[in-house]
Short mmCIF file of C-alpha atoms in Angstrom, two decimals:
data_model
loop_
_atom_site.label_atom_id
_atom_site.label_comp_id
_atom_site.label_asym_id
_atom_site.label_seq_id
_atom_site.Cartn_x
_atom_site.Cartn_y
_atom_site.Cartn_z
CA MET X 6 -0.11 -0.04 -0.03
CA LYS X 7 1.61 3.39 -1.16
CA HIS X 8 0.62 5.66 1.86
CA ASN X 9 1.59 8.87 0.26
CA ASN X 10 -1.68 8.39 -1.98
CA ASN X 11 -3.58 8.72 0.97
CA PRO X 12 -5.17 12.34 1.61
CA ASN X 13 -4.32 14.93 4.34
CA ILE X 14 -6.94 14.02 6.78
CA ILE X 15 -5.92 10.28 6.82
CA ILE X 16 -2.05 11.05 7.19
CA ASP X 17 -2.73 13.64 9.66
CA THR X 18 -4.82 11.27 11.80
CA HIS X 19 -2.41 8.30 11.31
CA ASN X 20 0.58 10.68 12.39
CA LYS X 21 -1.21 12.15 15.51
CA ILE X 22 -2.17 8.48 16.79
CA LYS X 23 1.44 7.16 15.98
CA ASN X 24 3.03 10.04 18.03
CA MET X 25 0.65 10.14 20.68
CA GLU X 26 -0.84 13.33 19.96
CA ILE X 27 -4.23 11.44 20.03
CA ARG X 28 -4.05 8.95 22.71
CA GLY X 29 -6.59 6.76 24.76
CA ALA X 30 -8.21 3.88 23.18
CA GLY X 31 -11.71 5.53 22.93
CA ARG X 32 -10.04 8.91 21.47
CA ILE X 33 -8.28 6.97 19.12
CA GLY X 34 -11.55 4.99 17.86
CA ARG X 35 -13.33 8.24 17.51
CA ALA X 36 -10.65 10.01 15.50
CA VAL X 37 -10.18 7.34 13.20
CA ALA X 38 -14.34 7.21 12.52
CA SER X 39 -14.22 10.80 12.05
CA ALA X 40 -11.29 10.81 9.62
CA LEU X 41 -13.03 8.08 7.51
CA LYS X 42 -16.14 10.05 7.58
CA GLU X 43 -14.28 13.41 6.47
CA TYR X 44 -12.44 11.53 3.85
CA SER X 45 -15.43 9.85 2.25
CA LEU X 46 -16.79 13.20 1.96
CA THR X 47 -14.09 14.31 -0.11
CA ILE X 48 -14.28 11.42 -2.75
CA GLN X 49 -16.66 12.61 -5.59
CA ASN X 50 -17.71 11.36 -8.95
CA ILE X 51 -16.30 8.00 -8.95
CA GLU X 52 -17.61 4.61 -9.28
CA ASN X 53 -18.50 2.44 -6.20
CA ASN X 54 -15.61 -0.10 -6.63
CA GLU X 55 -13.15 2.72 -6.88
CA PHE X 56 -14.57 4.22 -3.74
CA LYS X 57 -14.29 1.00 -1.86
CA GLU X 58 -10.74 0.73 -2.92
CA LYS X 59 -9.94 4.19 -1.53
CA MET X 60 -11.93 3.69 1.82
CA ILE X 61 -10.28 0.37 2.39
CA GLU X 62 -6.74 1.73 1.72
CA ALA X 63 -7.42 4.54 4.13
CA GLY X 64 -8.70 2.21 6.54
CA GLY X 65 -5.42 0.15 6.08
CA MET X 66 -3.11 3.12 6.84
CA LEU X 67 -5.17 4.17 10.04
CA LYS X 68 -4.70 0.58 11.46
CA SER X 69 -1.03 0.88 10.94
CA ALA X 70 -0.64 3.60 13.07
CA ARG X 71 -0.51 1.72 16.47
CA PRO X 72 -0.58 -2.32 16.84
CA THR X 73 -2.09 -2.80 20.35
CA ALA X 74 -5.28 -0.57 21.19
CA VAL X 75 -8.39 -2.76 19.61
CA SER X 76 -10.38 0.10 19.48
CA LEU X 77 -8.63 1.50 16.30
CA PRO X 78 -9.05 -1.71 13.97
CA ASN X 79 -12.40 -2.28 15.65
CA ALA X 80 -13.63 1.41 14.85
CA VAL X 81 -12.33 1.07 11.43
CA ASN X 82 -13.98 -2.04 10.52
CA TYR X 83 -17.37 -0.69 11.95
CA VAL X 84 -17.17 2.08 9.88
CA LEU X 85 -15.66 0.23 6.68
CA SER X 86 -18.89 -2.32 7.02
CA GLY X 87 -20.75 0.24 5.46
CA LEU X 88 -18.90 -0.52 2.01
CA ASN X 89 -21.02 -3.74 1.92
CA THR X 90 -24.14 -1.84 1.00
CA ASN X 91 -25.77 -0.15 -1.99
CA ASN X 92 -25.05 3.02 -0.47
CA PRO X 93 -21.45 2.82 0.66
CA LYS X 94 -20.82 6.51 1.22
CA GLU X 95 -23.99 7.24 2.78
CA ASN X 96 -23.39 4.15 5.24
CA ILE X 97 -19.84 4.99 5.58
CA ILE X 98 -21.05 8.69 7.07
CA LEU X 99 -23.83 6.99 9.12
CA ASN X 100 -21.72 4.25 10.55
CA ALA X 101 -19.07 6.95 11.58
CA GLU X 102 -21.53 8.99 13.39
CA LYS X 103 -23.01 6.01 15.19
CA PHE X 104 -19.73 5.00 16.53
CA ILE X 105 -18.78 8.60 17.67
CA LYS X 106 -22.03 8.74 19.44
CA SER X 107 -22.10 5.36 20.96
CA SER X 108 -18.37 5.54 22.18
CA SER X 109 -19.07 8.56 23.83
CA GLU X 110 -22.36 7.42 25.46
CA ALA X 111 -20.67 4.27 26.59
CA THR X 112 -18.03 6.42 28.57
CA SER X 113 -20.97 8.05 30.49
CA LYS X 114 -22.76 4.59 31.04
CA ILE X 115 -19.48 3.03 32.42
CA GLY X 116 -19.15 5.93 34.97
CA LYS X 117 -22.73 5.50 36.05
CA ILE X 118 -22.33 1.52 36.52
CA GLY X 119 -18.75 1.60 37.85
CA SER X 120 -19.33 4.32 40.51
CA ASN X 121 -21.63 2.10 42.33
CA ARG X 122 -18.99 -0.04 43.19
CA ILE X 123 -17.00 2.86 44.95
CA LYS X 124 -18.22 3.46 48.58
CA ASP X 125 -18.44 6.73 50.39
CA GLY X 126 -14.72 7.64 51.87
CA TRP X 127 -12.61 4.95 49.71
CA THR X 128 -9.33 5.71 48.31
CA ILE X 129 -9.00 4.85 44.56
CA LEU X 130 -5.48 4.02 42.83
CA THR X 131 -5.53 4.42 38.95
CA HIS X 132 -2.97 3.95 36.54
CA CYS X 133 -2.35 6.02 33.13
CA ASN X 134 -5.01 8.10 31.53
CA SER X 135 -8.37 6.57 30.59
CA GLU X 136 -11.48 8.28 29.94
CA ALA X 137 -13.49 5.58 31.04
CA ALA X 138 -11.70 4.97 34.33
CA ILE X 139 -11.93 8.99 35.05
CA SER X 140 -15.60 8.84 34.36
CA VAL X 141 -16.16 6.02 36.80
CA ILE X 142 -14.11 8.25 39.39
CA LYS X 143 -15.87 11.78 38.53
CA THR X 144 -19.22 10.21 38.50
CA ALA X 145 -18.56 8.87 42.20
CA HIS X 146 -17.47 12.49 43.18
CA ASN X 147 -20.21 14.03 41.68
CA SER X 148 -22.57 11.78 43.35
CA GLY X 149 -21.61 13.09 46.70
CA LYS X 150 -19.09 10.42 47.73
CA ASN X 151 -16.31 11.48 49.75
CA ILE X 152 -13.32 9.90 47.90
CA LYS X 153 -9.50 10.31 47.39
CA VAL X 154 -7.34 8.96 44.26
CA ILE X 155 -4.01 8.38 44.19
CA CYS X 156 -2.32 8.59 40.35
CA THR X 157 0.61 6.74 39.17
CA GLU X 158 2.76 9.27 37.08
CA THR X 159 3.03 6.61 34.09
CA ARG X 160 6.23 6.55 32.94
CA PRO X 161 7.90 7.23 30.42
CA ARG X 162 5.15 9.64 28.56
CA ASN X 163 3.62 10.71 32.19
CA GLN X 164 0.09 10.15 31.14
CA GLY X 165 -0.84 9.81 34.77
CA TYR X 166 -0.39 13.37 35.35
CA LEU X 167 -3.18 14.16 32.87
CA THR X 168 -5.39 12.15 34.71
CA ALA X 169 -4.35 13.93 38.20
CA LYS X 170 -4.74 17.30 36.45
CA ALA X 171 -8.37 16.32 35.39
CA LEU X 172 -9.57 14.80 38.57
CA ALA X 173 -7.95 17.96 40.66
CA ASP X 174 -10.01 20.30 37.97
CA GLU X 175 -13.04 18.42 39.64
CA GLY X 176 -12.32 19.00 43.11
CA ILE X 177 -11.27 15.62 43.66
CA ASP X 178 -8.64 15.16 46.73
CA THR X 179 -5.58 13.71 44.23
CA THR X 180 -2.33 12.49 44.83
CA LEU X 181 0.46 11.64 41.96
CA ILE X 182 2.90 9.09 42.72
CA VAL X 183 5.97 7.63 40.98
CA ASP X 184 5.19 4.15 39.53
CA SER X 185 7.76 2.41 41.62
CA ALA X 186 5.65 3.43 44.76
CA VAL X 187 2.66 1.71 44.14
CA ARG X 188 3.55 -1.01 46.71
CA TYR X 189 4.00 1.41 49.51
CA HIS X 190 0.94 3.13 49.16
CA ILE X 191 -1.22 -0.16 48.32
CA LYS X 192 -1.86 -0.42 52.02
CA ASP X 193 -4.15 2.81 51.86
CA VAL X 194 -6.06 1.71 48.59
CA ASP X 195 -9.50 0.55 48.61
CA ILE X 196 -10.08 -0.29 44.94
CA VAL X 197 -7.90 -0.17 41.95
CA VAL X 198 -9.89 1.19 38.79
CA VAL X 199 -8.06 1.25 35.43
CA GLY X 200 -8.81 1.30 31.60
CA ALA X 201 -8.17 -0.92 29.15
CA ASP X 202 -6.62 -0.97 25.46
CA ALA X 203 -7.80 -4.46 24.90
CA ILE X 204 -9.67 -7.54 26.50
CA THR X 205 -8.90 -10.90 25.28
CA SER X 206 -11.51 -13.78 24.84
CA ASN X 207 -10.17 -15.17 28.01
CA GLY X 208 -10.72 -12.01 30.15
CA CYS X 209 -7.28 -10.90 30.14
CA LEU X 210 -6.53 -7.22 30.24
CA VAL X 211 -3.96 -5.37 27.56
CA ASN X 212 -3.34 -1.98 29.11
CA LYS X 213 -0.65 0.47 29.60
CA ILE X 214 2.75 -1.00 30.80
CA GLY X 215 2.55 -1.34 34.79
CA SER X 216 -0.85 -2.60 34.93
CA SER X 217 -0.10 -6.19 35.68
CA GLN X 218 2.12 -5.48 38.41
CA ILE X 219 -0.57 -3.24 40.20
CA ALA X 220 -3.18 -6.07 39.97
CA LEU X 221 -0.98 -8.57 41.31
CA MET X 222 -0.15 -6.31 44.14
CA ALA X 223 -4.27 -5.66 44.55
CA TYR X 224 -4.79 -9.40 44.26
CA GLU X 225 -1.86 -10.16 47.10
CA ARG X 226 -4.09 -7.56 49.37
CA LYS X 227 -7.39 -8.75 48.46
CA ILE X 228 -8.10 -5.29 47.03
CA PRO X 229 -10.54 -5.17 43.87
CA PHE X 230 -9.05 -4.59 40.58
CA LEU X 231 -11.66 -2.96 38.41
CA THR X 232 -11.10 -2.41 34.57
CA ALA X 233 -13.34 0.00 32.65
CA ALA X 234 -13.59 -1.13 28.84
CA GLU X 235 -16.25 -0.34 26.35
CA THR X 236 -17.43 -3.08 24.28
CA TYR X 237 -15.59 -2.21 21.19
CA LYS X 238 -12.25 -2.76 23.38
CA PHE X 239 -12.87 -6.30 23.03
CA HIS X 240 -10.43 -7.95 20.73
CA PRO X 241 -12.50 -10.44 18.25
CA LYS X 242 -9.57 -12.24 16.73
CA THR X 243 -8.40 -13.63 19.93
CA ILE X 244 -11.32 -15.76 20.11
CA ILE X 245 -9.59 -17.77 16.83
CA GLY X 246 -6.32 -17.84 18.43
CA GLU X 247 -4.62 -14.80 17.46
CA THR X 248 -2.48 -13.05 19.68
CA ILE X 249 -2.06 -9.25 20.47
CA GLU X 250 1.01 -7.63 19.51
CA ILE X 251 2.58 -5.48 22.06
CA GLU X 252 3.95 -2.16 20.80
CA GLU X 253 7.36 -1.36 21.72
CA ARG X 254 8.14 2.57 21.16
CA ALA X 255 11.35 4.49 20.90
CA VAL X 256 13.56 3.95 23.40
CA GLY X 257 14.29 7.85 23.39
CA GLU X 258 11.06 8.30 25.55
CA ILE X 259 13.01 6.44 28.46
CA HIS X 260 16.63 7.99 28.27
CA GLU X 261 19.07 9.44 26.11
CA PHE X 262 22.73 8.16 27.19
CA GLU X 263 25.82 9.88 26.95
CA GLU X 264 27.75 8.93 23.86
CA LYS X 265 29.83 6.44 25.68
CA TYR X 266 26.97 4.71 26.78
CA LYS X 267 25.20 4.41 23.82
CA ASP X 268 26.25 1.08 22.84
CA LYS X 269 26.90 -0.19 26.15
CA ILE X 270 23.34 -0.04 27.73
CA LYS X 271 20.42 -1.54 26.12
CA LEU X 272 16.75 -0.20 26.75
CA ARG X 273 13.35 -1.64 25.98
CA ASN X 274 10.15 0.40 25.95
CA PRO X 275 7.22 -1.83 25.64
CA ALA X 276 4.09 0.06 26.10
CA PHE X 277 1.65 -2.15 27.20
CA ASP X 278 1.58 -5.67 29.59
CA ILE X 279 -1.08 -8.60 29.84
CA THR X 280 -2.82 -8.85 33.24
CA PRO X 281 -4.20 -12.36 33.72
CA SER X 282 -7.77 -12.77 34.20
CA GLN X 283 -7.44 -14.34 37.43
CA TYR X 284 -6.36 -10.91 39.20
CA ILE X 285 -9.53 -8.97 37.51
CA ASP X 286 -12.44 -8.64 39.99
CA GLY X 287 -14.45 -7.05 36.88
CA ILE X 288 -14.81 -5.60 33.72
CA ILE X 289 -17.04 -2.22 33.44
CA THR X 290 -18.75 -2.16 30.45
CA GLU X 291 -21.72 -0.23 29.15
CA ILE X 292 -24.01 -3.05 29.17
CA GLY X 293 -22.86 -3.76 33.00
CA ILE X 294 -20.22 -5.23 34.88
CA ILE X 295 -19.07 -8.67 33.74
CA PRO X 296 -16.46 -10.98 35.22
CA PRO X 297 -13.50 -11.82 33.08
CA GLN X 298 -15.03 -15.25 32.24
CA GLY X 299 -17.77 -13.45 30.35
CA ALA X 300 -15.33 -11.75 27.51
CA TRP X 301 -16.18 -14.57 25.27
CA HIS X 302 -19.78 -13.94 25.33
CA ILE X 303 -19.16 -10.16 24.70
CA ILE X 304 -17.22 -11.03 21.63
CA GLU X 305 -19.52 -13.69 20.53
CA LYS X 306 -22.28 -11.17 20.59
CA TYR X 307 -20.87 -8.00 19.25
CA PHE X 308 -17.95 -9.38 17.10
CA GLY X 309 -19.50 -12.94 16.02
CA ASN X 310 -19.16 -12.15 12.33
CA VAL X 311 -15.45 -11.49 12.48
CA PHE X 312 -14.47 -14.77 13.78
CA LYS X 313 -17.14 -16.90 11.70
CA GLU X 314 -16.15 -15.57 8.58
CA THR X 315 -12.66 -16.50 9.34
CA LEU X 316 -13.10 -20.17 10.17
#
């Protein structure tokens, strides 16, 4: 595929996702849906077959931006399913608008559902910068519950600072800690709420690096660990045995060595890790809180056609 043949809106969105100017699984999904809608509107006076080819090429480029967050390909696939109709452009636009609307509504619903699991006086630990997790915390606060929140800084991109600022702006008692201080502070925590970049068919969580060790600490101390995940974050192809690629980002995000050490010290920068399902107490979705074991049923219900067509 020749990426330089794609229009500016697709290139721009691809680059912003890749460079993390657009970050967060929900924001990524809405961004690609919007880009595909805008691009479809620029394509004029061509046959349906050529229109479909251009849209598929654009979708492929967007999918290549980041490999782990499944909201990206799920959003692209949902929008492009409109190509299999008699009025592909009209249905591309309709699907994009539906996805953007349902994504925003899902965040609000997750907030309401998840906040029911938070009690007055509790301290919540969260990691990274998740719209869905923030929605849970804000909703609990706005319902009158007196809560405190501990945010990890979330190295190396410091997304946790964004979360801390968002919560502080709401008047929530917020503390920012370094990632390595989680075990020190876990004794003061009543519940952990994080977001999700992907949920596998066996209920494992793929999320920002560091999530799995926080889950292990919570499990050790019998502290509930919940992940907030819209249904479009469930990974359909894990049900047929495909694995999720863990993105490794540029090591320059972590550290720049002096010249004499550049060839002597290696760096690794995985952006995500995998939390086993046994450490997860529940997955907060817009249709309710489900146990990790229920992930298969979500995928079968919402993405059944994806794997049935593959078998």
